[in-house]
XYZ file of C-alpha atoms in Angstrom:
524
model
C 129.927 113.102 100.930
C 126.347 112.061 100.195
C 125.198 110.820 96.800
C 122.750 113.033 94.924
C 120.653 112.468 91.809
C 122.895 114.386 89.427
C 125.766 112.044 90.245
C 123.896 109.102 88.702
C 123.869 110.663 85.240
C 127.279 112.283 85.686
C 128.882 108.850 86.133
C 126.957 107.167 83.355
C 127.825 109.782 80.739
C 131.468 109.056 81.600
C 131.166 105.258 81.597
C 128.946 104.764 78.539
C 128.328 108.124 76.856
C 126.900 106.574 73.680
C 124.389 104.306 75.401
C 120.776 105.361 74.810
C 119.437 107.078 77.917
C 116.093 108.369 76.671
C 113.621 107.663 73.895
C 110.446 109.559 73.024
C 108.838 108.764 69.698
C 111.476 109.560 67.034
C 113.854 111.338 69.411
C 116.737 109.569 71.119
C 119.211 110.945 73.645
C 122.470 109.235 74.533
C 123.811 109.691 78.048
C 126.187 112.264 76.579
C 123.251 114.122 74.995
C 121.171 113.973 78.168
C 124.010 115.277 80.321
C 124.853 118.037 77.861
C 121.241 119.293 77.714
C 120.786 119.009 81.476
C 123.943 121.009 82.206
C 122.934 123.662 79.681
C 119.520 124.106 81.297
C 120.966 124.162 84.813
C 123.528 126.790 83.761
C 120.875 128.816 81.927
C 118.754 128.980 85.074
C 121.773 130.028 87.115
C 122.548 132.731 84.564
C 119.016 134.047 85.040
C 119.873 134.659 88.679
C 118.448 131.502 90.212
C 120.151 129.841 93.156
C 120.180 126.268 94.491
C 116.916 125.360 96.272
C 114.882 127.922 94.302
C 111.626 126.340 93.178
C 111.155 125.590 89.477
C 107.739 124.349 88.361
C 107.124 122.215 85.287
C 103.835 121.967 83.401
C 103.472 119.733 80.364
C 102.204 116.481 78.961
C 104.417 113.394 78.846
C 107.538 113.962 76.755
C 111.269 113.453 76.729
C 112.027 117.023 77.763
C 110.482 116.309 81.170
C 113.289 113.822 81.780
C 115.885 116.364 80.634
C 114.365 118.929 82.990
C 114.349 116.484 85.918
C 118.065 115.839 85.461
C 118.819 119.539 84.932
C 117.077 120.599 88.121
C 119.063 117.968 90.012
C 122.294 119.233 88.421
C 121.556 122.772 89.637
C 120.088 121.582 92.979
C 116.861 123.411 92.192
C 113.572 122.149 93.625
C 111.332 120.608 90.992
C 107.600 121.176 91.491
C 105.335 119.164 89.222
C 102.112 120.878 88.152
C 99.389 118.736 86.588
C 97.841 119.446 83.205
C 94.444 118.212 84.394
C 94.265 120.966 87.034
C 92.413 124.186 86.257
C 94.863 126.849 85.069
C 93.965 129.186 87.933
C 94.617 126.426 90.470
C 98.061 125.762 88.991
C 98.866 129.479 89.224
C 97.823 129.513 92.887
C 100.062 126.499 93.534
C 102.958 128.489 92.078
C 102.155 131.148 94.658
C 102.014 128.620 97.517
C 105.549 127.363 96.910
C 107.031 130.706 95.902
C 108.101 129.391 92.495
C 110.751 131.504 90.818
C 110.517 129.919 87.363
C 107.962 127.983 85.327
C 108.958 125.698 82.454
C 105.794 125.129 80.450
C 104.953 123.280 77.257
C 103.607 125.650 74.594
C 100.262 123.899 74.414
C 99.590 124.673 78.085
C 100.919 128.232 78.232
C 97.890 130.044 76.811
C 95.551 128.680 79.509
C 97.741 129.601 82.482
C 99.087 132.934 81.164
C 96.148 135.107 82.373
C 96.613 133.836 85.927
C 100.367 134.140 86.336
C 99.949 137.467 88.134
C 98.608 135.406 91.053
C 102.192 134.207 91.620
C 104.220 137.371 92.390
C 107.359 135.329 93.132
C 107.504 134.150 89.503
C 110.380 135.819 87.662
C 110.840 133.632 84.596
C 108.450 131.754 82.306
C 110.224 129.426 79.876
C 108.168 127.983 77.009
C 109.128 124.970 74.929
C 107.569 123.048 72.062
C 107.088 126.062 69.762
C 109.322 127.870 67.282
C 109.037 131.180 69.144
C 108.158 132.135 72.699
C 105.129 134.330 73.487
C 105.853 137.931 74.465
C 107.216 138.219 77.990
C 108.501 134.628 78.067
C 111.798 132.924 77.278
C 112.362 130.392 74.508
C 113.542 127.068 75.949
C 115.505 125.930 72.880
C 117.256 129.274 72.558
C 118.211 129.247 76.237
C 119.806 125.811 75.907
C 121.611 126.729 72.685
C 123.143 129.851 74.254
C 124.047 128.264 77.606
C 127.372 126.697 78.594
C 127.511 122.895 78.764
C 130.078 122.652 81.565
C 129.339 120.669 84.706
C 128.585 123.208 87.489
C 129.513 120.605 90.133
C 126.813 121.728 92.550
C 126.312 119.170 95.302
C 122.983 118.653 97.032
C 122.858 117.855 100.726
C 120.660 115.016 101.918
C 118.459 117.502 103.740
C 117.925 119.681 100.658
C 114.477 119.556 99.083
C 114.458 117.469 95.897
C 110.845 117.552 94.688
C 107.462 119.063 95.542
C 104.370 117.101 94.548
C 100.788 118.275 94.927
C 97.987 116.150 96.336
C 94.859 115.591 94.284
C 92.835 118.022 96.372
C 89.934 115.586 96.695
C 89.226 116.792 100.237
C 90.117 120.462 99.795
C 92.886 122.673 98.412
C 95.881 120.561 97.256
C 98.759 120.125 99.686
C 102.294 120.899 98.529
C 104.239 117.872 99.734
C 108.009 117.978 99.632
C 110.632 115.240 99.755
C 114.268 115.820 100.621
C 117.070 114.247 98.612
C 117.497 111.554 101.260
C 113.758 110.826 101.378
C 113.457 110.452 97.607
C 116.579 108.297 97.511
C 114.879 106.195 100.180
C 111.769 105.931 98.031
C 113.790 104.820 94.998
C 115.981 102.410 96.937
C 113.028 100.670 98.575
C 111.905 99.458 95.147
C 115.157 97.499 94.887
C 113.992 95.240 97.711
C 110.659 94.364 96.146
C 111.175 94.252 92.370
C 113.774 92.712 90.055
C 117.141 94.491 90.279
C 117.784 96.854 87.382
C 120.907 96.887 85.208
C 122.134 98.956 82.271
C 120.383 96.470 79.980
C 116.922 97.333 81.304
C 114.495 99.457 79.323
C 111.732 101.210 81.223
C 108.507 102.208 79.460
C 106.815 105.199 81.090
C 103.213 104.496 80.133
C 101.913 106.700 82.949
C 102.843 110.383 83.305
C 106.346 111.277 84.454
C 104.830 113.339 87.288
C 102.890 110.342 88.624
C 103.578 106.601 88.839
C 106.428 106.660 86.310
C 108.500 108.572 88.872
C 108.950 105.208 90.604
C 111.450 104.026 87.982
C 112.762 107.245 86.444
C 115.788 107.606 88.700
C 116.417 103.859 89.251
C 116.662 103.475 85.460
C 119.004 106.442 85.042
C 121.032 105.397 88.080
C 121.808 101.977 86.592
C 122.429 103.196 83.051
C 119.233 101.845 81.536
C 116.927 103.457 78.998
C 113.785 105.494 79.724
C 111.129 105.289 76.994
C 108.411 107.948 77.333
C 104.930 107.611 75.822
C 103.300 111.005 75.126
C 99.811 109.490 74.975
C 98.446 106.160 76.163
C 97.315 103.928 73.313
C 96.883 100.194 74.027
C 98.338 98.959 70.735
C 101.187 101.473 70.918
C 102.151 100.032 74.322
C 102.251 96.539 72.856
C 104.255 97.727 69.845
C 106.800 99.526 72.027
C 107.280 96.556 74.357
C 108.023 94.320 71.366
C 110.129 96.774 69.330
C 112.125 98.357 72.177
C 112.427 95.106 74.180
C 110.938 96.743 77.257
C 111.673 95.040 80.580
C 109.987 97.416 83.077
C 106.724 99.335 82.748
C 104.310 101.255 84.979
C 100.551 101.217 84.415
C 97.294 101.949 86.184
C 94.545 99.297 86.161
C 92.414 100.996 83.503
C 95.391 100.877 81.140
C 95.900 97.175 81.825
C 92.232 96.504 81.147
C 92.349 98.300 77.792
C 95.510 96.435 76.812
C 94.160 92.954 77.616
C 90.907 93.864 75.832
C 92.772 94.748 72.639
C 91.999 92.118 69.982
C 95.634 91.875 68.825
C 97.243 91.729 72.281
C 98.209 88.043 72.112
C 100.021 88.517 68.794
C 102.837 90.639 70.270
C 106.076 89.351 71.741
C 106.103 90.536 75.359
C 108.713 88.058 76.586
C 111.272 90.727 77.543
C 109.034 92.029 80.369
C 110.412 91.464 83.861
C 108.248 93.858 85.880
C 104.908 95.543 85.217
C 104.227 97.779 88.209
C 100.568 98.691 88.631
C 99.044 100.975 91.221
C 96.689 103.885 91.757
C 93.314 102.123 91.889
C 91.713 98.714 92.499
C 91.815 96.170 89.672
C 89.193 93.512 89.003
C 90.216 89.879 89.464
C 88.984 89.106 85.954
C 91.292 91.726 84.418
C 94.139 90.611 86.666
C 93.823 86.992 85.555
C 93.835 87.989 81.894
C 96.832 90.263 82.462
C 98.820 87.426 84.026
C 98.014 85.252 81.022
C 99.139 88.016 78.646
C 102.221 89.434 80.383
C 103.310 86.379 82.393
C 104.357 86.319 86.043
C 105.692 89.869 86.048
C 102.880 91.821 87.729
C 103.820 93.786 90.854
C 101.057 95.686 92.650
C 102.453 98.618 94.617
C 100.443 100.296 97.352
C 101.520 103.731 98.458
C 100.657 107.409 98.364
C 102.408 110.636 97.499
C 102.721 111.068 101.265
C 104.354 107.679 101.916
C 105.572 104.942 99.661
C 106.162 102.350 98.669
C 104.164 100.870 101.559
C 103.357 97.361 100.351
C 103.949 95.157 97.332
C 102.059 92.151 95.981
C 104.700 90.157 94.120
C 104.063 87.906 91.112
C 104.174 84.742 93.248
C 101.553 86.238 95.589
C 99.204 86.617 92.612
C 99.279 82.819 92.231
C 98.517 81.875 95.865
C 95.254 79.941 96.076
C 92.687 79.208 98.780
C 91.666 75.609 99.619
C 88.910 75.800 96.985
C 91.481 76.663 94.306
C 90.504 80.326 93.877
C 93.169 83.078 94.075
C 93.517 84.097 97.719
C 95.595 87.262 97.589
C 94.622 89.125 94.427
C 92.400 91.426 96.461
C 95.322 92.176 98.753
C 97.587 95.216 98.471
C 100.536 93.027 99.432
C 102.942 92.864 102.348
C 104.815 95.796 103.825
C 108.104 96.425 102.036
C 111.198 95.506 104.088
C 111.962 99.002 105.409
C 108.308 99.992 105.987
C 106.444 99.949 109.295
C 102.767 99.271 108.581
C 100.071 99.580 111.234
C 96.276 99.446 111.439
C 95.048 101.908 114.065
C 91.834 103.115 115.669
C 90.733 106.738 115.984
C 93.167 107.219 118.887
C 96.179 105.805 117.048
C 96.138 102.486 118.918
C 97.030 99.269 117.098
C 94.073 97.065 116.173
C 94.032 93.247 116.192
C 94.600 91.096 113.110
C 91.544 91.134 110.846
C 89.952 94.284 112.286
C 89.384 97.244 109.968
C 91.011 100.519 110.934
C 93.041 103.305 109.375
C 96.293 102.405 107.625
C 99.298 104.189 109.110
C 102.769 103.778 107.638
C 106.360 104.912 107.881
C 108.848 104.266 105.097
C 112.177 105.748 104.016
C 110.205 107.552 101.301
C 107.750 109.204 103.656
C 107.001 112.812 102.773
C 109.353 115.215 104.553
C 106.689 117.852 105.132
C 103.939 120.037 103.683
C 105.300 123.279 102.240
C 104.649 126.147 104.696
C 101.963 124.076 106.441
C 103.649 122.201 109.265
C 100.467 122.264 111.367
C 98.529 120.134 108.861
C 101.536 117.859 108.425
C 101.855 117.241 112.165
C 98.131 116.458 112.370
C 98.716 113.565 109.975
C 101.529 112.070 112.051
C 101.441 109.567 114.896
C 104.023 109.806 117.706
C 106.268 107.198 116.032
C 106.437 109.267 112.833
C 103.961 107.118 110.896
C 101.622 109.060 108.635
C 97.874 108.499 108.636
C 96.839 107.595 105.096
C 93.019 108.023 105.341
C 92.802 104.528 103.809
C 90.911 101.926 105.802
C 91.943 98.293 105.821
C 93.092 95.289 107.840
C 96.047 92.920 108.068
C 95.690 89.146 107.927
C 97.721 86.698 110.006
C 100.394 86.490 107.283
C 100.929 90.249 107.149
C 99.013 90.927 103.942
C 97.168 94.221 103.753
C 93.570 94.284 102.531
C 92.133 97.726 101.830
C 88.512 98.541 102.606
C 88.276 102.081 101.252
C 88.997 105.725 101.927
C 87.780 106.849 105.340
C 85.583 109.570 103.842
C 83.960 107.143 101.357
C 82.472 104.775 103.926
C 78.691 104.362 103.625
C 76.683 104.121 106.839
C 73.342 102.513 106.019
C 70.952 101.653 108.807
C 73.840 101.633 111.281
C 76.006 99.288 109.158
C 79.385 100.315 107.779
C 79.674 99.514 104.064
C 82.889 99.940 102.098
C 82.382 100.884 98.416
C 85.454 98.941 97.238
C 83.946 95.657 98.425
C 80.854 96.251 96.301
C 82.916 97.463 93.344
C 84.929 94.251 93.482
C 81.725 92.205 93.561
C 80.228 94.069 90.603
C 83.444 93.839 88.560
C 83.319 90.058 88.906
C 80.116 89.996 86.815
C 80.925 89.034 83.197
C 79.001 92.024 81.802
C 80.705 94.661 83.983
C 83.873 96.465 82.941
C 84.035 98.956 85.843
C 81.919 100.155 88.736
C 81.830 103.091 91.132
C 79.829 102.807 94.357
C 78.826 105.853 96.416
C 76.399 106.768 99.168
C 72.976 107.944 98.021
C 70.491 109.660 100.402
C 67.737 107.425 101.793
C 64.812 108.545 103.954
C 64.610 105.064 105.484
C 68.274 104.128 105.971
C 70.037 107.504 105.994
C 72.071 106.514 102.958
C 72.297 103.455 100.709
C 74.885 102.183 98.203
C 74.422 103.261 94.604
C 76.508 101.968 91.679
C 77.463 103.650 88.435
C 78.404 100.807 86.076
C 80.301 100.687 82.782
C 79.375 97.612 80.753
C 81.743 95.588 78.603
C 81.285 96.130 74.862
C 78.503 93.938 73.492
C 77.126 92.995 76.925
C 73.769 93.845 78.473
C 72.328 93.217 81.913
C 69.412 94.543 83.914
C 69.994 96.702 87.010
C 67.922 94.249 89.062
C 70.262 91.411 88.085
C 73.311 93.334 89.336
C 71.516 94.202 92.560
C 70.811 90.495 93.147
C 74.366 89.668 92.133
C 75.716 91.869 94.933
C 73.166 90.385 97.367
C 74.636 86.952 96.616
C 78.241 88.161 96.866
C 78.152 90.363 99.993
C 74.760 89.738 101.608
C 71.458 91.637 101.836
C 72.746 94.316 104.222
C 75.615 95.464 101.986
C 74.103 94.947 98.515
C 73.735 97.927 96.196
C 70.286 99.498 96.294
C 70.399 101.159 92.857
C 72.317 100.928 89.593
C 72.860 103.301 86.686
C 74.709 102.484 83.472
C 77.197 105.118 82.302
C 79.601 105.399 79.385
C 82.645 106.149 81.559
C 83.635 106.807 85.157
C 85.320 110.076 86.206
C 89.017 109.587 86.925
C 92.056 111.678 87.635
C 95.017 111.694 85.264
C 96.668 109.244 87.660
C 93.806 106.790 87.100
C 92.180 107.282 90.485
C 88.410 107.010 90.642
C 86.796 110.359 91.477
C 83.893 109.173 93.627
C 83.187 112.719 94.712
C 81.990 113.635 91.213
C 79.573 110.698 91.158
C 78.370 111.400 94.680
C 77.734 115.111 94.120
C 74.794 114.627 91.774
C 72.853 112.653 94.381
C 73.525 114.877 97.330
C 72.659 117.974 95.322
C 69.327 116.340 94.411
C 69.649 116.473 90.626
C 69.499 112.793 89.634
C 66.224 111.175 88.495
C 67.420 108.429 86.155
C 68.406 105.617 88.517
C 66.803 102.178 88.579
C 66.343 100.998 92.155
C 65.573 97.743 93.905
C-alpha cells in the first residue's frame, strides 16, 4: 500500500487532534477541524456526482480555505488544478477547458470577472463560490455545501500513478502549459526538501508569505505531514511578516527576493525577535548581493536559495554555509550561485544537441529529479520535445557548473542579447547594476541597434532618496563587466513588471523597444 497525501492529515488528527494545523489572520483550525472540513468538502463533491481523478480547479487569493481545499481534494483523490488570480479571466476559463475541469471552487471576489467566460469550458458542471454570504445565481454556496455534507472519512486511496496536481506555466513564451504531477512525483518533490533543509517536526510553524499556488507549495505538505502549523498571509506586508514571525514563533518561511528586499529595507526590521527562524527559503528570481548580505544580518544563517521550476524541482540548493564561503580576497564567492544539485537530482549542462559541456562552459541546464513533471496535459508531443533520452528535462535556463559542482545561471535562453556577434546575458548586467549603492532593482533587455543589431538596455529602480546619472551607471557596468558587455542605455522607472510569483517579466520591458514606441531613454 502506497502512502498518499490524505494519510498525513488522517494520522495527525488521530494523534494530536487539538494541535493547531492552520492559521489565517483571526481564524485557527485544529487538526480535528481541518480533517472535518476536508472530509465534508470531499464528500460534498462526491455527492455532486464527481469521481476520483476528476479535475477540480481553484481560483482565489491566499487564504486558509485554500489549505482546506488542498486536503479535501487529496481526501477524495480529485485532481487539484491551481488557476492564478493574475491571469486574465478569459485565459483562466480556457485553461479550465484544456484540462476538462468538472468543478471550479472560486473566491467570491474573483467570480464576477470569470463568470462571463465560463461557457468556454463545456466540461464544467459545478461552480462553488466562497467568501460571500450567498452564492450568485447558478452557483453553489461553499459554506452551505460543507454544512450539509457528511464528515465521515471516505477512505479513498490514491495510487502512486494517480494525478495529484496540475500547475500552469507562466505562458511567457506562448499559451500556458498544463503540467501535471502524479502522487509519487509530488511526494518525491516534497521528500527531496528533507535532504537539503532542516528536518521538520510537529513543533515547526511555517509562514506562507508567498501564494499557496506558488513557492509556498514547497512546505505545505511537509508541514502537514509532520504535524506542524501552516500560517497563511493573505497579503504581503513587510511589517506584518516581521510581526507574525515574532508572535507566532515562525521557524520556516518562503519568500521571493523582492519580499526580502522590502523586509530588510523596513526601518523597524531590527527591532523584531526573529530568533525562532530555522529556514527562510527564497527562490523565483535573482537577488542582489547587497540585499542578501543585509538579509543574513537580519535573519541569521537560515537562508536557503532553491533553484527549480514547475517542470522540475528542487534542482539545486544554496545552503546557509554556502552563503558564507569567501574568495581569496575575502568577498563572498558563492552568493551568485544557484547552489549544488540536491542529492537525488541529476544536473547537466548541455549543448544544442544534448551533449554534456565541460566545466565552466555555458550551456542549457537539463535536470532530472524525483519531482520532475509527469507530463503536459493532453500535449505529450510538447512534453517529449523537452526531454533528453535519459529523462532529463530541458529548462531553457542557461548556465555553467564550476569544479565544485555549483551551478551559476546566465539567463533564459530566449533572453540572451547578441550584440556585434557577442553573447551577453542580462542577469550578469543586472547583478552588476544592483551592486551600485543607488540601485534597488534592474531589468536588462535587448534594444534594436542599427550598428550592432541589438544592444543592452536597462530599466532601473532607484533606492529611496538616491540619485544617479544614466552615464554613471553605464560606466559602472563598463568597469564591472567590460566595454563589450556594458549597458548602452538606461531609463529610470518606478517599478519593474513582475508576475505574482515574483519573476521579472522582461518581455513587457522589451516589447516597447521592438515595437518602436520608446523615445525617453538616455544613451551612452
